[in-house]
Coordinates of C-alpha atoms and ligand atoms in Angstrom, one line a residue:
X844 CA -65.9 123.3 220.1
X845 CA -65.3 121.2 217.1
X846 CA -63.2 122.4 214.0
X847 CA -66.4 123.0 212.1
X848 CA -68.2 124.4 215.1
X849 CA -65.7 127.3 215.6
X850 CA -68.3 129.9 214.5
X851 CA -67.7 133.4 213.2
X852 CA -64.4 135.1 213.6
X853 CA -63.8 138.9 213.1
X854 CA -60.3 139.8 212.2
X855 CA -59.0 143.4 212.8
X856 CA -56.4 144.1 210.1
X857 CA -55.8 142.9 206.5
X858 CA -52.0 143.1 206.6
X859 CA -50.0 140.0 206.0
X860 CA -50.8 138.3 209.3
X861 CA -54.5 138.9 209.1
X862 CA -54.6 137.7 205.4
X863 CA -52.5 134.7 206.3
X864 CA -54.7 133.8 209.1
X865 CA -57.9 133.8 206.7
X866 CA -56.0 131.7 204.2
X867 CA -54.7 129.2 206.6
X868 CA -58.2 128.9 208.3
X869 CA -59.9 127.9 205.0
X870 CA -56.9 125.5 204.1
X871 CA -57.6 123.8 207.5
X872 CA -61.3 123.6 206.6
X873 CA -63.0 126.2 208.7
X874 CA -66.2 126.8 207.1
X875 CA -67.7 129.5 209.3
X876 CA -68.0 133.4 208.5
X877 CA -64.9 135.3 208.6
X878 CA -64.9 139.0 208.4
X879 CA -61.9 141.3 207.9
X880 CA -62.0 145.0 209.1
X881 CA -59.3 147.3 207.7
X882 CA -58.9 151.0 208.0
X883 CA -56.8 151.3 204.7
X884 CA -58.2 151.2 201.3
X885 CA -57.4 147.7 200.5
X886 CA -55.3 144.7 202.1
X887 CA -51.4 145.1 202.5
X888 CA -50.9 147.0 205.7
X889 CA -47.0 147.8 205.8
X890 CA -46.5 145.6 202.7
X891 CA -48.8 147.6 200.5
X892 CA -48.2 149.3 197.2
X893 CA -49.0 152.8 196.3
X894 CA -51.2 153.0 193.1
X895 CA -53.1 155.6 191.3
X896 CA -56.4 155.4 189.3
X897 CA -55.4 158.5 187.4
X898 CA -51.9 157.1 186.6
X899 CA -52.3 153.3 186.0
X900 CA -48.6 152.4 185.5
X901 CA -47.6 154.0 188.9
X902 CA -46.7 151.3 191.4
X903 CA -44.5 152.0 194.4
X904 CA -43.8 149.6 197.1
X905 CA -43.6 152.3 199.9
X906 CA -43.4 150.0 202.8
X907 CA -41.6 146.5 202.7
X908 CA -40.1 146.1 199.3
X909 CA -39.3 142.5 199.7
X910 CA -39.5 139.7 202.3
X911 CA -37.1 136.8 203.4
X912 CA -37.7 133.3 204.7
X913 CA -34.8 132.4 207.2
X914 CA -36.0 129.1 208.8
X915 CA -35.3 125.7 207.3
X916 CA -39.1 125.0 207.0
X917 CA -41.0 127.3 204.8
X918 CA -44.4 128.8 205.8
X919 CA -47.2 126.6 204.5
X920 CA -48.7 129.3 202.6
X921 CA -45.3 130.1 200.4
X922 CA -45.9 127.3 198.0
X923 CA -49.5 128.1 197.1
X924 CA -48.5 131.8 196.8
X925 CA -45.5 130.9 194.4
X926 CA -47.6 128.5 192.4
X927 CA -50.6 130.9 192.1
X928 CA -48.2 133.6 190.6
X929 CA -48.7 135.9 193.5
X930 CA -45.1 136.2 194.5
X931 CA -41.8 135.5 193.0
X932 CA -38.1 135.1 193.9
X933 CA -36.7 138.6 194.4
X934 CA -34.7 139.3 191.2
X935 CA -32.8 142.2 192.3
X936 CA -29.2 142.8 193.7
X937 CA -28.7 144.1 197.3
X938 CA -25.7 146.1 198.2
X939 CA -24.5 147.8 201.4
X940 CA -23.2 151.1 202.0
X941 CA -20.6 151.1 204.8
X942 CA -19.6 154.2 206.4
X943 CA -19.3 157.4 204.1
X944 CA -19.4 155.6 200.6
X945 CA -17.8 152.3 200.7
X946 CA -19.9 149.8 198.6
X947 CA -20.2 146.1 199.1
X948 CA -22.3 144.2 196.7
X949 CA -24.2 141.2 198.0
X950 CA -24.2 142.3 201.6
X951 CA -27.2 143.3 203.7
X952 CA -28.8 143.4 207.2
X953 CA -31.2 140.7 208.6
X954 CA -33.8 141.7 206.0
X955 CA -31.7 140.3 203.3
X956 CA -30.7 136.9 204.9
X957 CA -32.2 133.5 203.6
X958 CA -34.4 133.4 200.5
X959 CA -35.9 136.5 199.2
X960 CA -39.2 137.0 197.6
X961 CA -41.5 139.9 196.5
X962 CA -45.1 140.3 195.4
X963 CA -45.2 139.6 191.6
X964 CA -46.7 142.8 190.2
X965 CA -46.4 144.8 193.5
X966 CA -45.9 143.8 197.3
X967 CA -49.8 144.2 197.6
X968 CA -50.1 141.0 195.6
X969 CA -48.9 139.1 198.5
X970 CA -52.0 139.9 200.5
X971 CA -54.2 139.7 197.4
X972 CA -52.8 136.2 196.9
X973 CA -53.4 135.3 200.5
X974 CA -57.0 136.3 200.2
X975 CA -57.5 134.5 197.1
X976 CA -56.4 131.4 198.9
X977 CA -59.0 132.3 201.6
X978 CA -61.6 132.0 198.9
X979 CA -64.7 134.0 198.2
X980 CA -66.5 133.4 201.4
X981 CA -65.1 136.1 203.6
X982 CA -66.4 139.7 204.0
X983 CA -63.8 142.4 203.6
X984 CA -64.5 145.8 204.9
X985 CA -61.9 148.3 203.9
X986 CA -61.8 152.0 204.9
X987 CA -63.3 151.1 208.2
X988 CA -61.7 151.9 211.5
X989 CA -62.7 149.7 214.4
X990 CA -62.8 152.2 217.4
X991 CA -64.4 150.4 220.2
X992 CA -64.7 146.6 221.3
X993 CA -67.1 145.0 223.8
X994 CA -67.9 141.5 225.0
X995 CA -71.7 141.1 225.2
X996 CA -73.7 137.8 225.7
X997 CA -70.8 135.7 224.7
X998 CA -70.1 137.6 221.5
X999 CA -67.4 140.1 220.5
X1000 CA -68.9 143.4 219.3
X1001 CA -66.8 145.8 217.1
X1002 CA -67.9 149.4 216.7
X1003 CA -66.9 152.3 214.6
X1004 CA -65.8 155.8 215.6
X1005 CA -69.4 157.0 216.0
X1006 CA -70.2 153.9 218.3
X1007 CA -72.1 152.4 215.4
X1008 CA -72.1 148.5 215.7
X1009 CA -70.0 147.0 212.9
X1010 CA -70.4 143.4 213.6
X1011 CA -70.7 140.6 216.2
X1012 CA -68.6 137.6 216.1
X1013 CA -67.9 134.5 218.4
X1014 CA -64.1 135.0 218.0
X1015 CA -61.9 138.1 217.8
X1016 CA -58.5 138.3 216.3
X1017 CA -56.4 141.5 216.5
X1018 CA -53.6 141.4 213.8
X1019 CA -52.2 144.8 215.1
X1020 CA -51.4 146.3 218.5
X1021 CA -53.2 149.6 217.8
X1022 CA -56.4 148.6 219.9
X1023 CA -54.3 147.1 222.8
X1024 CA -51.4 149.5 223.1
X1025 CA -51.4 152.9 224.9
X1026 CA -49.9 154.6 221.8
X1027 CA -53.5 154.8 220.5
X1028 CA -54.0 157.2 223.1
X1029 CA -51.2 159.3 222.0
X1030 CA -52.0 159.2 218.3
X1031 CA -55.6 159.6 218.4
X1032 CA -56.3 161.3 221.7
X1033 CA -58.5 158.4 223.0
X1034 CA -59.2 158.3 226.7
X1035 CA -59.0 154.4 226.7
X1036 CA -57.1 151.6 225.2
X1037 CA -60.2 149.9 223.5
X1038 CA -59.1 146.1 224.2
X1039 CA -58.1 147.0 227.8
X1040 CA -61.5 148.4 228.4
X1041 CA -63.3 145.5 227.0
X1042 CA -61.0 143.0 228.9
X1043 CA -62.0 144.5 232.3
X1044 CA -65.3 142.6 232.1
X1045 CA -63.7 139.3 231.2
X1046 CA -61.4 138.6 234.2
X1047 CA -59.1 136.6 231.8
X1048 CA -55.7 136.5 233.6
X1049 CA -53.9 135.3 230.4
X1050 CA -55.4 138.2 228.5
X1051 CA -54.4 140.8 231.2
X1052 CA -50.9 139.4 231.1
X1053 CA -50.9 139.8 227.2
X1054 CA -52.0 143.3 227.4
X1055 CA -49.4 144.2 229.9
X1056 CA -46.7 142.8 227.7
X1057 CA -48.2 144.4 224.6
X1058 CA -48.1 147.9 226.4
X1059 CA -44.4 147.4 226.8
X1060 CA -43.6 146.7 223.1
X1061 CA -41.8 149.8 221.6
X1062 CA -41.7 150.5 217.9
X1063 CA -39.3 152.3 215.4
X1064 CA -40.6 154.7 212.9
X1065 CA -39.6 155.5 209.3
X1066 CA -40.0 158.7 207.2
X1067 CA -39.9 157.5 203.5
X1068 CA -39.2 159.6 200.4
X1069 CA -41.0 158.4 197.3
X1070 CA -39.5 159.8 194.1
X1071 CA -40.9 159.3 190.6
X1072 CA -38.3 160.0 187.8
X1073 CA -39.2 160.4 184.1
X1074 CA -37.7 157.9 181.7
X1075 CA -34.8 160.1 180.9
X1076 CA -34.0 161.0 184.5
X1077 CA -34.7 157.3 185.7
X1078 CA -32.3 155.7 183.2
X1079 CA -29.0 156.1 185.3
X1080 CA -30.9 154.8 188.2
X1081 CA -32.0 151.6 186.3
X1082 CA -28.3 151.0 185.3
X1083 CA -27.0 151.0 188.8
X1084 CA -25.4 147.7 189.7
X1085 CA -27.9 147.2 192.7
X1086 CA -31.6 147.7 193.2
X1087 CA -31.6 147.8 197.1
X1088 CA -29.0 149.7 199.0
X1089 CA -28.8 149.0 202.6
X1090 CA -26.9 151.4 205.0
X1091 CA -24.8 150.2 207.9
X1092 CA -25.0 151.6 211.1
X1093 CA -22.2 154.2 210.4
X1094 CA -23.8 155.1 207.0
X1095 CA -27.2 155.5 208.6
X1096 CA -25.8 157.9 211.2
X1097 CA -23.9 159.9 208.4
X1098 CA -26.8 160.2 205.9
X1099 CA -30.0 159.7 208.0
X1100 CA -31.1 156.9 205.5
X1101 CA -31.6 153.2 206.2
X1102 CA -32.0 152.0 202.6
X1103 CA -32.8 153.0 199.0
X1104 CA -34.9 150.8 196.8
X1105 CA -35.0 151.4 192.9
X1106 CA -38.3 150.2 191.3
X1107 CA -38.5 150.5 187.5
X1108 CA -41.9 151.3 186.3
X1109 CA -43.5 149.5 183.3
X1110 CA -43.7 152.7 181.2
X1111 CA -40.1 153.7 181.5
X1112 CA -40.2 155.8 184.6
X1113 CA -38.4 154.8 187.8
X1114 CA -39.5 155.1 191.3
X1115 CA -36.9 155.4 194.1
X1116 CA -38.0 155.0 197.7
X1117 CA -35.4 156.2 200.3
X1118 CA -36.2 154.9 203.8
X1119 CA -35.0 157.2 206.6
X1120 CA -32.9 155.9 209.6
X1121 CA -34.9 155.6 212.9
X1122 CA -33.2 158.5 214.3
X1123 CA -34.3 160.8 211.5
X1124 CA -37.9 159.5 211.6
X1125 CA -38.0 160.1 215.5
X1126 CA -37.0 163.7 215.0
X1127 CA -39.8 164.3 212.5
X1128 CA -42.7 162.2 213.9
X1129 CA -45.2 164.8 213.8
X1130 CA -44.8 165.3 210.1
X1131 CA -47.3 162.8 208.7
X1132 CA -47.2 163.5 204.8
X1133 CA -50.3 164.4 202.8
X1134 CA -51.2 160.9 202.0
X1135 CA -51.0 159.6 205.5
X1136 CA -54.1 157.6 206.6
X1137 CA -53.7 158.8 210.3
X1138 CA -53.5 162.4 209.2
X1139 CA -56.8 161.9 207.2
X1140 CA -58.5 160.1 210.1
X1141 CA -57.5 162.8 212.6
X1142 CA -58.4 165.5 209.9
X1143 CA -55.2 167.2 210.5
X1144 CA -54.7 170.3 208.4
X1145 CA -52.0 170.0 205.9
X1146 CA -48.6 171.3 207.1
X1147 CA -47.0 171.8 203.8
X1148 CA -44.3 173.9 205.2
X1149 CA -42.9 171.2 207.5
X1150 CA -43.5 168.6 205.1
X1151 CA -41.6 170.3 202.5
X1152 CA -38.7 170.7 205.0
X1153 CA -38.5 166.9 205.6
X1154 CA -38.8 166.1 201.8
X1155 CA -36.0 168.7 201.1
X1156 CA -33.8 167.1 203.7
X1157 CA -34.3 163.6 202.5
X1158 CA -33.9 164.7 198.9
X1159 CA -30.6 166.4 199.7
X1160 CA -29.4 163.3 201.6
X1161 CA -30.3 161.0 198.7
X1162 CA -28.7 163.1 196.1
X1163 CA -25.5 163.5 198.1
X1164 CA -25.1 159.8 198.9
X1165 CA -25.6 158.8 195.3
X1166 CA -23.3 161.4 193.8
X1167 CA -20.4 158.9 193.5
X1168 CA -22.5 156.6 191.2
X1169 CA -24.7 159.2 189.5
X1170 CA -23.2 162.0 187.8
X1171 CA -26.1 164.5 188.4
X1172 CA -28.6 163.0 190.7
X1173 CA -30.6 166.2 190.6
X1174 CA -34.2 165.4 192.0
X1175 CA -35.4 169.0 192.2
X1176 CA -37.8 168.6 189.2
X1177 CA -39.1 165.1 190.0
X1178 CA -42.4 164.1 191.8
X1179 CA -41.7 163.7 195.4
X1180 CA -43.9 162.5 198.4
X1181 CA -43.4 161.8 202.0
X1182 CA -44.7 158.5 203.7
X1183 CA -44.4 158.5 207.3
X1184 CA -44.6 155.0 209.1
X1185 CA -45.2 155.8 212.8
X1186 CA -44.9 152.0 213.7
X1187 CA -42.7 150.6 211.1
X1188 CA -41.0 147.8 213.2
X1189 CA -41.7 146.5 216.6
X1190 CA -38.7 146.1 218.9
X1191 CA -38.0 142.8 220.5
X1192 CA -38.9 141.0 222.6
X1193 CA -42.6 141.1 221.4
X1194 CA -45.5 139.2 222.7
X1195 CA -44.5 135.5 223.7
X1196 CA -46.2 132.9 221.2
X1197 CA -47.8 131.1 224.3
X1198 CA -50.0 134.2 225.0
X1199 CA -51.4 134.8 221.4
X1200 CA -54.5 132.4 222.0
X1201 CA -56.8 133.5 224.8
X1202 CA -59.3 130.6 224.8
X1203 CA -61.2 131.9 227.8
X1204 CA -62.1 135.2 226.0
X1205 CA -62.2 133.8 222.5
X1206 CA -59.5 136.1 221.4
X1207 CA -56.3 135.8 219.4
X1208 CA -53.4 137.8 218.4
X1209 CA -51.2 137.6 215.3
X1210 CA -48.8 140.0 213.6
X1211 CA -45.1 140.6 213.3
X1212 CA -45.1 141.6 217.0
X1213 CA -45.3 138.1 218.1
X1214 CA -41.8 136.7 219.4
X1215 CA -40.4 133.9 217.3
X1216 CA -38.8 133.3 213.8
X1217 CA -39.2 136.4 211.6
X1218 CA -40.2 138.8 214.4
X1219 CA -40.7 142.3 212.9
X1220 CA -40.7 141.0 209.5
X1221 CA -43.1 139.6 206.9
X1222 CA -41.9 136.1 207.7
X1223 CA -43.1 136.4 211.4
X1224 CA -46.5 138.0 210.2
X1225 CA -47.1 135.1 207.8
X1226 CA -46.1 132.4 210.4
X1227 CA -48.0 134.0 213.2
X1228 CA -51.1 134.0 211.0
X1229 CA -50.6 130.4 210.2
X1230 CA -50.0 129.4 213.9
X1231 CA -53.0 131.2 215.3
X1232 CA -55.3 129.5 212.6
X1233 CA -54.0 126.1 213.7
X1234 CA -54.8 126.9 217.4
X1235 CA -58.2 128.1 216.4
X1236 CA -58.9 125.0 214.5
X1237 CA -57.9 122.8 217.1
X1238 CA -60.7 124.0 219.5
Ligands
FAD2370 C1 -40.8 151.0 205.6 C2 -40.8 149.5 205.9 C3 -40.0 148.5 205.3 C4 -40.1 147.2 205.6 N1 -39.3 146.5 205.0 C5 -39.4 145.1 205.3 C6 -38.6 144.1 204.5 O1 -37.6 144.4 203.8 N2 -38.8 142.9 204.8 C7 -39.7 142.4 205.6 O2 -39.8 141.1 205.8 N3 -40.5 143.2 206.3 C8 -40.2 144.5 206.2 N4 -41.1 145.4 206.8 C9 -41.9 145.0 207.9 C10 -43.2 144.3 207.3 O3 -43.8 145.3 206.5 C11 -44.1 143.9 208.3 O4 -43.5 143.0 209.2 C12 -45.4 143.2 207.9 O5 -46.0 143.9 206.9 C13 -46.3 143.2 209.1 O6 -47.6 142.7 208.7 P1 -48.7 142.5 209.9 O7 -49.9 141.9 209.4 O8 -48.1 141.9 211.1 O9 -49.2 144.0 210.3 P2 -49.7 145.3 209.4 O10 -49.1 145.3 207.9 O11 -49.4 146.6 210.2 O12 -51.1 145.0 209.3 C14 -52.2 145.4 210.2 C15 -53.3 146.1 209.6 O13 -54.3 146.3 210.7 C16 -54.9 147.4 210.3 N5 -55.5 148.0 211.5 C17 -54.8 148.2 212.8 N6 -55.8 148.6 213.6 C18 -57.1 148.7 213.0 C19 -58.3 149.1 213.5 N7 -58.6 149.4 214.6 N8 -59.3 149.1 212.6 C20 -59.1 148.8 211.2 N9 -57.9 148.3 210.8 C21 -56.8 148.3 211.7 C22 -53.7 148.4 209.8 O14 -54.4 149.4 208.8 C23 -53.0 147.4 209.0 O15 -53.4 147.3 207.6 C24 -41.0 146.8 206.6 C25 -42.0 147.6 207.1 C26 -41.9 149.1 206.8 C27 -42.9 150.1 207.4

């Protein structure tokens, strides 16, 4: 198949990797239809920003607060994103908490190495920028969960939860492991792993191998506390000598937190996001938070009691750890919410890059779960989308 004859492509997921794939396909000259299917309200995935129609100044980066580029060669999409005003160099200061309360300015974990960037005006602008590079000629379907997949007469078919046909396409891209990993059975109570079921009809050994390896990928969770402080309460936080505090292993064990980010809002308020440690999140996996997309999809009844307990525990840890730098970090009267990320970070080794492109089944994988530079980070998501686009266009 020639480059222009690639045909239609259905991409499941509008996180960084799915959006990078769409952008790179267009930059490489792909003219065919691209449709994006995303269960969230907009693009972003784990690099999204919480906003509110009722409160336009509210803007909280509740997943990734920044991203870093560690390899010598930048992803191709980085420069267009910078020159388009979608991202900017990260202007903040990172510090590390070591043990109980020893502060080291300028030190971080692997997320702070290399050159740091953030979405300009919110992390969700990274994906908005990628989609603007993809041009107008793609269809985005937000608020839509793809539940079933089938291969029929040489076309991929995507179905919703009620088995309604959503679309047919010549190529399918999965930018998330959700439809390929047994965890979907645990989360949603499904009896099948959708891609595995569809693959049974394909007899594609490479795809079967990829599915076996994907099934072995484990993930770490995070329970994040989002706090919005009014201008007076937020002032001392704004004056801290750091805007991101990373916790080393001993500090994580001591406090149950992994990092704190301080995000001043345009109207004088200040948002603070406390990311829990993996161990804390693992102990509270069944507490989703009122705003959880999964809880809404599953129509779970709100469990205010358990949620309040988790919020109270994270609040107490945040107040206690910040006490040496803030005279009265009393968060009791502030607005607080819980955001649980069930699969925040994939654990190595991930899916080997040579298995991402299954030409026989006309299927590709991208996402931060692909092994290689940037694994488990936005850098990896960006690079995997670019890489898959190149492989598709070389057909
Ligand atoms: C709390 C937290 C902090 C982080 N901090 C950093 C950091 O500092 N630096 C960094 O580089 N990275 C960080 N990360 C990791 C970073 O966010 C991810 O590596 C990156 O966003 C992954 O992008 P992706 O496209 O691979 O996946 P995702 O963002 O997960 O995108 C996949 C999308 O697919 C959608 N989807 C999945 N299945 C379906 C379906 N069946 N139907 C419809 N839609 C579907 C999902 O809703 C999702 O939007 C952090 C992550 C979290 C959670």
